[in-house]
Short mmCIF file of C-alpha atoms in Angstrom, two decimals:
data_model
loop_
_atom_site.label_atom_id
_atom_site.label_comp_id
_atom_site.label_asym_id
_atom_site.label_seq_id
_atom_site.Cartn_x
_atom_site.Cartn_y
_atom_site.Cartn_z
CA MET A 535 -65.22 -44.69 11.65
CA SER A 536 -67.56 -43.68 14.58
CA HIS A 537 -67.93 -40.11 15.43
CA ARG A 538 -69.23 -39.36 18.72
CA PHE A 539 -70.01 -35.65 20.48
CA THR A 540 -69.11 -35.54 23.71
CA SER A 541 -68.20 -32.24 25.99
CA GLN A 542 -67.45 -29.92 22.92
CA ILE A 543 -65.21 -32.49 20.99
CA GLU A 544 -66.11 -34.36 18.26
CA VAL A 545 -64.29 -37.96 18.63
CA ALA A 546 -63.67 -38.77 14.87
CA GLY A 547 -61.51 -41.81 15.47
CA PRO A 548 -62.50 -45.77 15.46
CA ALA A 549 -63.37 -47.12 18.95
CA GLY A 550 -60.75 -49.24 20.64
CA GLU A 551 -60.72 -51.91 23.56
CA ARG A 552 -60.42 -49.64 26.50
CA TYR A 553 -60.45 -46.16 24.73
CA ASP A 554 -63.52 -44.93 27.02
CA GLU A 555 -61.17 -45.46 29.93
CA ILE A 556 -59.18 -42.54 28.50
CA LEU A 557 -61.47 -40.56 26.46
CA THR A 558 -64.23 -39.69 29.12
CA PRO A 559 -66.41 -36.80 28.67
CA ALA A 560 -64.52 -35.12 31.91
CA ALA A 561 -61.26 -35.75 30.20
CA LEU A 562 -62.52 -34.27 26.96
CA ALA A 563 -64.05 -31.39 28.81
CA PHE A 564 -60.78 -30.50 30.14
CA ILE A 565 -59.34 -30.72 26.71
CA ALA A 566 -61.85 -28.49 25.40
CA ARG A 567 -61.36 -26.49 27.76
CA LEU A 568 -57.15 -25.83 27.12
CA ASP A 569 -57.76 -25.64 23.52
CA ASN A 570 -60.91 -23.12 23.55
CA GLU A 571 -58.47 -21.03 25.85
CA PHE A 572 -55.10 -21.21 23.60
CA ALA A 573 -55.94 -22.05 19.98
CA GLY A 574 -55.96 -18.59 18.92
CA ARG A 575 -52.51 -17.65 20.48
CA ARG A 576 -51.14 -21.04 19.26
CA ARG A 577 -52.58 -19.93 15.56
CA GLU A 578 -50.66 -16.33 15.79
CA LEU A 579 -47.19 -18.06 17.09
CA LEU A 580 -47.21 -20.38 14.25
CA ASP A 581 -47.92 -17.29 12.06
CA GLU A 582 -45.08 -15.18 13.58
CA ARG A 583 -42.69 -18.29 13.23
CA ARG A 584 -43.32 -18.94 9.58
CA GLN A 585 -43.06 -15.05 9.02
CA ARG A 586 -39.73 -15.14 11.27
CA ARG A 587 -38.40 -18.44 8.92
CA GLU A 588 -38.86 -16.40 5.92
CA LYS A 589 -37.13 -13.59 6.64
CA LEU A 590 -34.33 -15.14 7.91
CA ALA A 591 -33.96 -17.27 4.81
CA GLY A 592 -34.69 -13.79 2.66
CA GLY A 593 -31.93 -11.90 4.45
CA GLU A 594 -34.18 -9.63 6.13
CA GLU A 595 -33.10 -10.69 9.74
CA VAL A 596 -30.07 -11.28 10.99
CA LEU A 597 -30.29 -13.58 13.90
CA ASP A 598 -28.92 -12.59 17.45
CA PHE A 599 -29.71 -12.48 20.87
CA ARG A 600 -32.96 -10.46 21.31
CA PRO A 601 -31.78 -6.50 22.74
CA GLU A 602 -35.44 -6.35 24.07
CA THR A 603 -34.67 -9.21 26.46
CA ARG A 604 -31.34 -8.01 27.31
CA TRP A 605 -32.49 -7.75 30.82
CA ILE A 606 -33.09 -10.85 31.58
CA ARG A 607 -29.96 -12.09 30.21
CA ASN A 608 -28.46 -9.94 32.46
CA ASP A 609 -30.32 -10.11 35.48
CA ASP A 610 -28.37 -12.74 37.80
CA SER A 611 -30.88 -12.78 40.80
CA TRP A 612 -33.77 -15.16 39.27
CA GLN A 613 -33.60 -19.09 39.44
CA VAL A 614 -36.11 -21.66 38.29
CA ALA A 615 -37.85 -23.89 40.78
CA PRO A 616 -35.98 -26.28 43.07
CA ALA A 617 -36.14 -29.97 41.51
CA ALA A 618 -38.88 -32.02 41.91
CA PRO A 619 -39.16 -35.45 43.50
CA GLY A 620 -37.87 -37.81 41.13
CA LEU A 621 -36.02 -35.16 38.73
CA GLU A 622 -32.68 -34.15 41.19
CA ASP A 623 -30.68 -37.08 39.79
CA ARG A 624 -31.38 -37.85 35.85
CA ARG A 625 -27.48 -38.68 34.78
CA VAL A 626 -29.17 -41.32 32.33
CA GLU A 627 -32.16 -41.01 30.49
CA ILE A 628 -33.85 -43.36 28.13
CA THR A 629 -36.02 -42.53 25.31
CA GLY A 630 -38.81 -44.31 23.53
CA PRO A 631 -42.37 -44.38 22.32
CA THR A 632 -45.20 -45.82 24.59
CA ASP A 633 -46.03 -48.98 23.40
CA ARG A 634 -46.23 -51.36 25.93
CA LYS A 635 -43.49 -53.38 25.22
CA MET A 636 -40.88 -50.21 25.59
CA THR A 637 -42.97 -48.85 28.58
CA VAL A 638 -42.05 -51.86 30.62
CA ASN A 639 -38.95 -52.15 29.27
CA ALA A 640 -37.64 -48.38 29.79
CA LEU A 641 -39.16 -48.28 33.39
CA ASN A 642 -37.10 -51.31 33.98
CA SER A 643 -34.00 -50.09 32.07
CA GLY A 644 -32.05 -48.65 35.31
CA ALA A 645 -32.17 -45.42 33.78
CA LYS A 646 -33.25 -42.35 35.92
CA VAL A 647 -35.63 -40.89 33.69
CA TRP A 648 -37.83 -42.43 30.60
CA LEU A 649 -38.83 -39.93 28.12
CA ALA A 650 -42.16 -41.20 27.46
CA ASP A 651 -42.69 -40.03 23.80
CA PHE A 652 -45.77 -39.14 21.62
CA GLU A 653 -43.80 -36.77 19.70
CA ASP A 654 -40.65 -37.98 17.13
CA ALA A 655 -40.44 -41.55 18.44
CA THR A 656 -44.45 -42.07 17.51
CA SER A 657 -46.07 -42.48 14.51
CA PRO A 658 -49.11 -40.51 15.40
CA THR A 659 -51.68 -43.25 14.37
CA TRP A 660 -54.90 -42.82 16.29
CA SER A 661 -54.58 -46.56 18.48
CA ASN A 662 -50.26 -45.51 18.83
CA ILE A 663 -52.18 -42.08 20.74
CA VAL A 664 -54.69 -43.24 22.55
CA GLY A 665 -53.55 -46.86 23.17
CA GLY A 666 -49.98 -45.06 24.57
CA GLN A 667 -52.32 -43.01 26.90
CA LEU A 668 -53.25 -46.24 28.09
CA ASN A 669 -49.87 -48.11 29.10
CA LEU A 670 -48.76 -44.73 30.81
CA PHE A 671 -52.41 -45.04 32.61
CA ASP A 672 -51.62 -48.44 33.75
CA ALA A 673 -47.70 -47.87 34.38
CA ILE A 674 -48.43 -44.92 36.51
CA ARG A 675 -50.46 -47.47 38.58
CA ARG A 676 -47.83 -50.14 38.75
CA ASP A 677 -50.60 -52.32 36.66
CA ILE A 678 -48.83 -53.26 33.48
CA ASP A 679 -47.01 -56.38 32.34
CA PHE A 680 -45.72 -57.59 29.04
CA THR A 681 -45.26 -60.62 27.98
CA THR A 682 -43.04 -62.16 24.96
CA GLU A 683 -43.69 -64.57 22.16
CA SER A 684 -41.96 -66.96 23.89
CA GLY A 685 -44.06 -66.71 27.09
CA LYS A 686 -41.72 -64.91 29.17
CA ARG A 687 -43.58 -62.37 31.41
CA TYR A 688 -42.12 -58.64 32.67
CA THR A 689 -43.82 -56.52 35.11
CA ILE A 690 -42.58 -52.90 36.42
CA CYS A 691 -39.58 -53.09 38.98
CA ASP A 692 -39.63 -51.95 42.08
CA ASN A 693 -37.84 -48.67 41.65
CA PRO A 694 -38.68 -47.60 37.77
CA ALA A 695 -37.37 -44.86 35.98
CA THR A 696 -39.67 -41.30 36.91
CA VAL A 697 -42.09 -40.97 33.80
CA VAL A 698 -41.21 -37.56 31.69
CA VAL A 699 -43.78 -37.12 28.53
CA ARG A 700 -42.89 -35.45 25.36
CA PRO A 701 -46.16 -34.39 23.56
CA ARG A 702 -46.26 -33.39 20.21
CA GLY A 703 -45.31 -29.63 18.85
CA TRP A 704 -46.99 -26.71 18.68
CA HIS A 705 -47.20 -27.06 14.90
CA LEU A 706 -49.28 -30.32 14.99
CA VAL A 707 -53.01 -31.03 15.59
CA GLU A 708 -54.72 -34.48 15.79
CA LYS A 709 -57.60 -34.73 13.53
CA HIS A 710 -59.16 -36.98 15.07
CA LEU A 711 -60.60 -34.66 17.70
CA ARG A 712 -62.16 -31.97 16.47
CA ILE A 713 -63.85 -28.63 18.07
CA ASP A 714 -66.64 -26.92 15.56
CA GLY A 715 -64.90 -29.33 12.98
CA ARG A 716 -61.31 -27.78 13.65
CA PRO A 717 -58.58 -30.30 14.57
CA VAL A 718 -57.76 -29.69 18.56
CA SER A 719 -54.01 -29.15 19.23
CA ALA A 720 -51.99 -32.34 19.12
CA SER A 721 -49.89 -30.78 21.86
CA LEU A 722 -53.11 -30.46 24.21
CA VAL A 723 -54.35 -34.07 23.44
CA ASP A 724 -51.04 -35.49 25.02
CA PHE A 725 -50.35 -32.97 27.78
CA GLY A 726 -54.04 -33.19 28.34
CA LEU A 727 -55.29 -36.35 28.61
CA TYR A 728 -51.85 -37.62 30.81
CA LEU A 729 -52.17 -34.86 33.01
CA PHE A 730 -56.20 -35.07 33.69
CA HIS A 731 -55.97 -39.22 34.18
CA ASN A 732 -52.51 -39.49 36.25
CA ALA A 733 -51.40 -35.99 38.45
CA ARG A 734 -53.07 -36.74 41.48
CA GLN A 735 -51.99 -40.55 41.22
CA LEU A 736 -48.33 -39.58 40.72
CA LEU A 737 -48.52 -36.94 43.65
CA ALA A 738 -49.86 -39.49 45.61
CA ARG A 739 -46.63 -41.58 44.74
CA GLY A 740 -44.07 -38.97 45.44
CA SER A 741 -43.74 -38.18 42.40
CA GLY A 742 -45.58 -35.54 39.67
CA PRO A 743 -46.56 -35.05 36.06
CA TYR A 744 -43.37 -33.72 34.18
CA PHE A 745 -42.63 -33.22 30.33
CA TYR A 746 -40.49 -32.57 27.68
CA LEU A 747 -41.53 -29.72 25.59
CA PRO A 748 -40.27 -30.30 21.97
CA LYS A 749 -39.65 -28.23 18.81
CA LEU A 750 -39.76 -24.46 20.67
CA GLU A 751 -38.55 -21.77 18.47
CA ASN A 752 -39.03 -18.71 20.96
CA HIS A 753 -39.61 -17.68 24.61
CA LEU A 754 -43.26 -16.68 23.48
CA GLU A 755 -43.94 -20.18 22.87
CA ALA A 756 -42.56 -21.26 26.48
CA ARG A 757 -44.74 -18.43 27.47
CA LEU A 758 -47.85 -20.25 25.92
CA TRP A 759 -46.75 -23.58 27.80
CA ASN A 760 -46.40 -21.63 30.91
CA ASP A 761 -49.66 -20.14 30.78
CA VAL A 762 -51.39 -23.64 30.16
CA PHE A 763 -49.75 -25.29 32.99
CA ARG A 764 -51.38 -22.72 35.10
CA LEU A 765 -54.72 -23.19 33.63
CA ALA A 766 -54.52 -26.78 34.00
CA GLN A 767 -53.49 -26.89 37.80
CA GLN A 768 -55.82 -24.46 38.51
CA GLU A 769 -58.73 -26.60 36.89
CA LEU A 770 -57.81 -29.69 38.42
CA GLY A 771 -57.38 -28.33 41.43
CA ILE A 772 -53.57 -29.17 41.96
CA PRO A 773 -50.88 -26.64 43.33
CA GLN A 774 -49.47 -24.19 41.00
CA GLY A 775 -45.66 -25.39 40.44
CA THR A 776 -46.62 -29.10 40.28
CA ILE A 777 -46.27 -29.28 36.46
CA ARG A 778 -42.32 -29.20 35.49
CA ALA A 779 -40.81 -28.86 32.03
CA THR A 780 -37.82 -29.84 30.15
CA VAL A 781 -37.56 -28.11 26.94
CA LEU A 782 -35.29 -29.43 24.09
CA ILE A 783 -33.32 -26.61 22.44
CA GLU A 784 -33.42 -28.55 18.98
CA THR A 785 -33.83 -25.28 16.60
CA ILE A 786 -31.48 -22.54 16.43
CA THR A 787 -33.69 -19.47 17.21
CA ALA A 788 -34.55 -21.02 20.69
CA ALA A 789 -30.77 -21.28 21.05
CA PHE A 790 -30.55 -17.37 21.05
CA GLU A 791 -33.17 -17.45 23.69
CA MET A 792 -32.60 -20.18 26.21
CA ASP A 793 -32.08 -17.24 29.23
CA GLU A 794 -35.89 -16.36 27.92
CA ILE A 795 -37.42 -19.64 27.75
CA LEU A 796 -36.34 -20.63 31.37
CA PHE A 797 -37.62 -17.30 32.69
CA GLU A 798 -41.08 -18.03 31.06
CA LEU A 799 -41.28 -20.84 32.37
CA ARG A 800 -39.34 -20.53 35.85
CA GLU A 801 -41.71 -21.95 38.34
CA HIS A 802 -42.35 -25.04 35.70
CA ALA A 803 -38.65 -25.40 34.52
CA ALA A 804 -36.68 -28.05 35.02
CA GLY A 805 -34.15 -27.72 32.47
CA LEU A 806 -33.39 -27.88 28.82
CA ASN A 807 -31.84 -30.67 26.56
CA ALA A 808 -29.31 -30.38 23.67
CA GLY A 809 -31.67 -31.99 20.97
CA ARG A 810 -28.59 -32.29 18.36
CA TRP A 811 -30.24 -34.09 15.32
CA ASP A 812 -33.26 -31.23 14.68
CA TYR A 813 -31.14 -28.77 15.56
CA ILE A 814 -29.13 -29.20 12.78
CA PHE A 815 -32.69 -29.46 10.88
CA SER A 816 -33.46 -26.41 11.97
CA ILE A 817 -30.36 -24.88 10.37
CA ILE A 818 -30.91 -25.98 7.33
CA LYS A 819 -34.30 -24.94 7.51
CA ASN A 820 -33.65 -21.28 8.50
CA PHE A 821 -30.28 -21.03 6.21
CA GLY A 822 -30.72 -23.49 3.29
CA ASP A 823 -30.75 -20.95 1.03
CA ALA A 824 -28.06 -18.74 2.45
CA GLY A 825 -24.82 -19.98 0.70
CA ALA A 826 -22.20 -22.56 0.89
CA ASP A 827 -20.92 -21.35 4.42
CA PHE A 828 -24.35 -22.73 5.70
CA VAL A 829 -23.92 -26.44 3.33
CA LEU A 830 -23.13 -29.14 6.10
CA PRO A 831 -21.15 -32.04 5.04
CA ASP A 832 -22.47 -35.67 5.34
CA ARG A 833 -24.67 -36.33 8.46
CA ALA A 834 -22.12 -38.69 9.78
CA GLU A 835 -19.65 -35.95 9.79
CA VAL A 836 -21.63 -33.39 11.69
CA THR A 837 -20.26 -34.19 15.30
CA MET A 838 -20.98 -32.51 18.54
CA THR A 839 -16.80 -31.40 18.43
CA ALA A 840 -17.91 -29.41 15.26
CA PRO A 841 -17.28 -25.63 16.89
CA PHE A 842 -20.52 -24.47 16.20
CA MET A 843 -22.22 -27.48 17.87
CA ARG A 844 -19.70 -27.13 21.30
CA ALA A 845 -20.57 -23.74 21.68
CA TYR A 846 -24.46 -24.15 21.43
CA THR A 847 -23.77 -26.93 24.09
CA GLU A 848 -21.63 -24.99 26.36
CA LEU A 849 -23.71 -22.36 26.18
CA LEU A 850 -26.73 -24.67 27.39
CA VAL A 851 -24.91 -25.68 30.44
CA GLN A 852 -24.00 -22.49 31.46
CA THR A 853 -27.26 -20.99 30.74
CA CYS A 854 -28.94 -24.18 32.80
CA HIS A 855 -26.51 -24.02 35.95
CA LYS A 856 -26.30 -20.04 36.17
CA ARG A 857 -29.78 -20.83 36.90
CA GLY A 858 -30.49 -23.76 38.76
CA ALA A 859 -31.90 -26.03 36.14
CA HIS A 860 -30.61 -29.50 34.87
CA ALA A 861 -28.47 -29.32 31.67
CA ILE A 862 -29.58 -32.71 29.90
CA GLY A 863 -27.06 -34.28 26.86
CA GLY A 864 -28.01 -35.41 23.28
CA MET A 865 -28.98 -39.04 22.42
CA ALA A 866 -27.10 -41.81 22.00
CA ALA A 867 -28.62 -43.72 19.26
CA PHE A 868 -26.58 -47.33 18.64
CA ILE A 869 -28.71 -50.09 19.28
CA PRO A 870 -26.79 -53.24 20.38
CA SER A 871 -26.01 -56.37 18.25
CA LYS A 872 -24.70 -59.62 17.40
CA ASP A 873 -21.68 -58.53 16.59
CA PRO A 874 -19.02 -58.27 19.26
CA GLU A 875 -16.50 -56.13 16.92
CA ALA A 876 -19.19 -53.59 16.02
CA ASN A 877 -20.70 -53.02 19.40
CA ALA A 878 -16.98 -52.91 21.04
CA LEU A 879 -16.24 -50.01 18.36
CA ALA A 880 -19.76 -48.32 18.70
CA PHE A 881 -19.90 -48.85 22.57
CA GLU A 882 -16.46 -46.93 22.60
CA LYS A 883 -17.89 -44.24 20.53
CA VAL A 884 -20.85 -43.63 23.23
CA ARG A 885 -18.41 -43.67 26.07
CA GLN A 886 -16.50 -40.27 24.30
CA ASP A 887 -19.56 -39.06 23.54
CA LYS A 888 -20.74 -39.00 27.02
CA GLU A 889 -17.04 -38.53 28.37
CA ARG A 890 -17.22 -35.38 26.51
CA GLU A 891 -20.45 -34.43 27.89
CA ALA A 892 -20.08 -35.26 31.34
CA ARG A 893 -16.83 -33.10 31.31
CA ASP A 894 -18.77 -30.13 30.27
CA GLY A 895 -21.16 -30.05 33.27
CA PHE A 896 -24.30 -31.94 31.64
CA ASP A 897 -26.02 -33.50 34.66
CA GLY A 898 -27.20 -36.54 32.58
CA SER A 899 -27.51 -37.70 28.58
CA TRP A 900 -30.02 -39.62 26.34
CA VAL A 901 -29.81 -43.22 25.30
CA ALA A 902 -31.99 -45.14 22.98
CA HIS A 903 -31.55 -48.79 23.83
CA PRO A 904 -31.60 -50.40 27.65
CA GLY A 905 -27.99 -51.69 26.56
CA LEU A 906 -26.43 -48.67 26.69
CA VAL A 907 -27.53 -47.69 30.13
CA PRO A 908 -24.87 -48.90 31.86
CA VAL A 909 -22.04 -47.12 29.97
CA CYS A 910 -23.88 -43.63 30.06
CA ARG A 911 -24.33 -44.50 33.87
CA GLU A 912 -20.83 -45.56 34.32
CA VAL A 913 -19.55 -42.26 32.62
CA PHE A 914 -21.62 -40.10 35.00
CA ASP A 915 -21.10 -42.07 38.19
CA ASP A 916 -17.47 -41.48 37.37
CA VAL A 917 -17.88 -37.75 37.59
CA LEU A 918 -20.67 -37.26 39.86
CA GLY A 919 -19.01 -38.93 42.41
CA GLY A 920 -21.97 -39.05 45.26
CA TRP A 921 -23.51 -35.66 43.90
CA PRO A 922 -26.60 -36.15 41.92
CA ASN A 923 -26.15 -33.36 39.71
CA GLN A 924 -23.50 -30.61 38.44
CA LEU A 925 -25.49 -27.81 38.97
CA GLY A 926 -22.75 -26.20 40.79
CA ARG A 927 -20.35 -26.23 38.11
CA THR A 928 -21.97 -22.70 36.47
CA ARG A 929 -19.17 -22.88 33.47
CA GLU A 930 -18.35 -18.88 34.13
CA ASP A 931 -15.44 -19.38 31.77
CA VAL A 932 -17.99 -19.94 28.80
CA SER A 933 -18.38 -17.44 26.43
CA VAL A 934 -20.54 -17.68 23.37
CA THR A 935 -20.98 -14.80 20.67
CA ALA A 936 -23.98 -15.20 17.53
CA GLU A 937 -21.36 -15.93 15.47
CA ASP A 938 -19.94 -18.77 17.01
CA LEU A 939 -23.32 -20.33 17.14
CA LEU A 940 -24.08 -19.17 12.96
CA ASN A 941 -20.53 -20.60 12.25
CA VAL A 942 -21.88 -23.79 10.55
CA ALA A 943 -18.79 -23.62 8.32
CA SER A 944 -16.77 -24.50 11.41
CA ALA A 945 -18.14 -28.47 10.99
CA GLY A 946 -15.63 -29.15 7.74
CA GLY A 947 -16.17 -32.28 6.04
CA GLU A 948 -16.97 -32.95 2.81
CA VAL A 949 -19.97 -34.45 0.84
CA THR A 950 -19.65 -37.54 -0.68
CA GLU A 951 -21.66 -40.71 -2.87
CA LYS A 952 -22.15 -42.71 -0.04
CA GLY A 953 -23.23 -40.00 2.40
CA LEU A 954 -25.94 -38.87 -0.07
CA ARG A 955 -27.10 -42.08 -0.77
CA ALA A 956 -27.66 -43.29 2.51
CA ASN A 957 -29.71 -40.44 3.02
CA ILE A 958 -31.86 -41.56 0.57
CA ASN A 959 -31.84 -45.20 1.79
CA VAL A 960 -32.60 -44.11 5.34
CA ALA A 961 -35.24 -41.71 4.81
CA LEU A 962 -36.64 -44.23 2.43
CA ARG A 963 -36.65 -46.57 5.33
CA TYR A 964 -37.68 -44.71 7.95
CA VAL A 965 -40.53 -43.19 6.11
CA ASP A 966 -41.84 -46.49 5.08
CA ALA A 967 -41.90 -47.79 8.80
CA TRP A 968 -43.20 -44.55 10.17
CA LEU A 969 -46.51 -44.68 7.32
CA ARG A 970 -46.92 -48.42 8.78
CA GLY A 971 -47.38 -46.96 12.68
CA THR A 972 -43.69 -47.47 13.55
CA GLY A 973 -42.04 -43.97 14.93
CA ALA A 974 -39.04 -45.61 16.18
CA ALA A 975 -37.10 -47.84 13.70
CA ALA A 976 -33.91 -49.68 13.82
CA ILE A 977 -32.09 -49.13 10.92
CA PHE A 978 -28.29 -50.03 10.00
CA GLY A 979 -27.55 -50.17 13.96
CA LEU A 980 -29.03 -46.99 15.07
CA MET A 981 -32.40 -46.18 16.45
CA GLU A 982 -33.80 -43.78 14.19
CA ASP A 983 -37.08 -41.30 14.41
CA ALA A 984 -38.52 -38.56 12.62
CA ALA A 985 -35.88 -36.24 12.81
CA THR A 986 -33.60 -38.68 10.69
CA ALA A 987 -36.19 -38.13 7.75
CA GLU A 988 -35.95 -34.37 8.43
CA ILE A 989 -32.08 -34.24 8.52
CA ALA A 990 -31.72 -36.83 5.89
CA ARG A 991 -34.01 -35.30 3.13
CA ALA A 992 -33.11 -31.38 4.19
CA GLN A 993 -29.76 -32.15 3.52
CA VAL A 994 -30.08 -33.25 -0.35
CA TRP A 995 -32.54 -30.48 -0.78
CA GLN A 996 -29.65 -28.03 0.74
CA TRP A 997 -27.03 -29.85 -1.55
CA ILE A 998 -29.00 -29.84 -4.88
CA ARG A 999 -29.97 -25.87 -4.12
CA ASN A 1000 -26.34 -24.94 -3.50
CA GLY A 1001 -24.97 -27.34 -6.22
CA THR A 1002 -22.83 -28.58 -3.90
CA LYS A 1003 -19.87 -30.92 -5.38
CA LEU A 1004 -18.97 -34.47 -3.94
CA ASP A 1005 -15.72 -35.32 -3.07
CA ASP A 1006 -15.05 -36.36 -6.54
CA GLY A 1007 -16.15 -33.31 -8.18
CA THR A 1008 -19.80 -34.13 -9.36
CA ALA A 1009 -22.47 -31.54 -8.60
CA VAL A 1010 -25.64 -33.01 -6.76
CA THR A 1011 -28.45 -32.11 -9.04
CA ASP A 1012 -32.08 -33.20 -9.24
CA SER A 1013 -31.20 -35.47 -12.23
CA LEU A 1014 -28.90 -37.09 -10.19
CA VAL A 1015 -30.94 -37.14 -6.70
CA ARG A 1016 -33.69 -38.67 -8.92
CA THR A 1017 -31.55 -41.38 -10.86
CA MET A 1018 -30.11 -42.39 -7.35
CA LEU A 1019 -33.57 -42.42 -5.68
CA ASP A 1020 -34.53 -44.95 -8.05
CA GLU A 1021 -31.53 -47.07 -7.55
CA GLU A 1022 -32.08 -47.11 -3.71
CA LEU A 1023 -35.65 -47.75 -3.99
CA ALA A 1024 -34.90 -50.95 -5.82
CA SER A 1025 -32.53 -51.82 -3.04
CA VAL A 1026 -34.63 -51.16 -0.44
CA ARG A 1027 -37.56 -52.78 -2.01
CA ALA A 1028 -35.49 -55.85 -2.08
CA ASP A 1029 -34.76 -55.60 1.55
CA LEU A 1030 -38.45 -54.74 2.58
CA GLY A 1031 -40.67 -56.60 0.24
CA PRO A 1032 -43.69 -56.03 -1.15
CA GLU A 1033 -45.42 -55.40 2.33
CA ALA A 1034 -43.41 -51.65 2.37
CA LYS A 1035 -45.00 -48.58 1.71
CA LEU A 1036 -42.45 -47.24 -0.53
CA ASP A 1037 -44.05 -45.76 -3.11
CA ASP A 1038 -45.46 -43.49 -0.52
CA ALA A 1039 -42.33 -42.92 1.35
CA ARG A 1040 -40.93 -42.53 -2.50
CA GLU A 1041 -43.75 -39.39 -3.35
CA ILE A 1042 -42.80 -37.85 0.58
CA PHE A 1043 -38.92 -37.55 -0.58
CA VAL A 1044 -39.48 -36.45 -4.22
CA GLU A 1045 -42.29 -33.98 -2.40
CA THR A 1046 -40.36 -32.47 0.51
CA ALA A 1047 -36.20 -33.06 -0.82
CA LEU A 1048 -36.56 -32.05 -4.80
CA GLY A 1049 -39.54 -28.97 -4.88
CA GLU A 1050 -38.37 -25.25 -4.58
CA LYS A 1051 -39.53 -24.96 -0.75
CA LEU A 1052 -38.36 -27.16 2.11
CA PRO A 1053 -41.53 -28.21 3.98
CA ASN A 1054 -41.30 -30.16 6.82
CA PHE A 1055 -42.27 -33.71 5.71
CA LEU A 1056 -45.40 -34.16 8.07
CA THR A 1057 -46.74 -31.84 5.59
CA THR A 1058 -46.97 -33.96 2.79
CA GLY A 1059 -50.33 -35.89 1.07
CA ALA A 1060 -48.97 -38.87 2.07
CA TYR A 1061 -49.27 -37.45 5.76
CA ALA A 1062 -52.56 -36.13 5.78
CA ARG A 1063 -53.90 -39.20 4.02
CA TYR A 1064 -52.60 -41.90 6.76
CA LEU A 1065 -52.38 -40.04 9.40
CA THR A 1066 -53.27 -36.24 10.41
CA ASP A 1067 -53.03 -33.14 9.09
CA LEU A 1068 -50.49 -30.23 9.78
CA VAL A 1069 -51.75 -26.28 10.48
#
């Protein structure tokens, strides 16, 4: 492993082909400027995040809309900035990691937007992080191609999707870049490298540097991002407001501060997205010990038609359109297969999901595979007609209370042995893929990402903690789960073979699903050993 000191930053990762094009002295100095300015505030906000979570878990705080920011919610006069070039029409967005094949396929998919993901869909190995930046560097300059094993070459089409980059969340660090021995914020690494190298090129092409912001838990974390944007634009000499950001509302606490988040980012805000799977994980994380009313059924039964999920998405649409921001719907994770009957059933479910979102007023939605782009586009074409969005639908008919958002029991459903085993099996398969460098993994016909590992093992933890009974009356206990874990491990090992990192995947599952606490799976010893550290 090499160690190079440049612009205050120690580069502790191994060198690779063309890495010097991304890790330039000027780019590293830019990241150092951002991290030195905001590292203290970031740590303070993460401390506040943990303290609030403990208060919610212990019943010391009741989650509600903040009284001190009521004036923001009640002030009808403010709006976010008008849509930036390339973000006026977002009816179909495709998500995926920034490897070379996905970069070309996503840009050519026919989607309006590509969410280039350094977060949940990327296993953050050093090669994935730097290589992803290189792929984006080339793609922005229309200098990228991909050749299949059969020799077929693909290049970028004449009208590619607009690139929107999702950096890693505030809670993560990049151990391969250090200042005075401390790791740099992963958020600022992903954001800073992309902005530094591509902002002017994007502006020259009539677009701009656009971002998705993940895992925010309150408006103060959005304010931090806004201050980062202002300083970054100042340092690069580009106009204030050039950067645009869409925030994923994927935590239960952020759902109570949607207006405030848009307000803090209003000169840079592009919209909000309904990040459904992480949202469910956040509910378990904050209310896992709150009793049976917060126990969720099998993951497959927690649908977007559940009243508490309907409340969340309808409030999101209403909030966005009141402020002139786009509302983007959730992920369709299905992957087309060679089975026509399975495809027909899955496509119908996807169509129904997108039809519900379009009827509710969403301006667009996500898919995980190019094969789903036509389905999503057709649904939104039917609703939008010649309009680029539904910003005119202000949804004044919507009225959502704190009780509506917290009515988790409205999900109904059951916890079954099949659902329990599925959580264990899928978690093992996903974490194995992740440890081997793949963050977006095809598992049982779905494109799974890090949110999969989070919700799968969080549900198991919650069921054990609450002594939840399966539909046959059997209580979910630590010993029952350990028995099933060994059985599912044997099954998965038979499928994946000796190259799989299943012993480490099992260690992660035990550490994060069978302990007293419910840590993020990225805090585990295996994560620290293989990839990076968590603050």
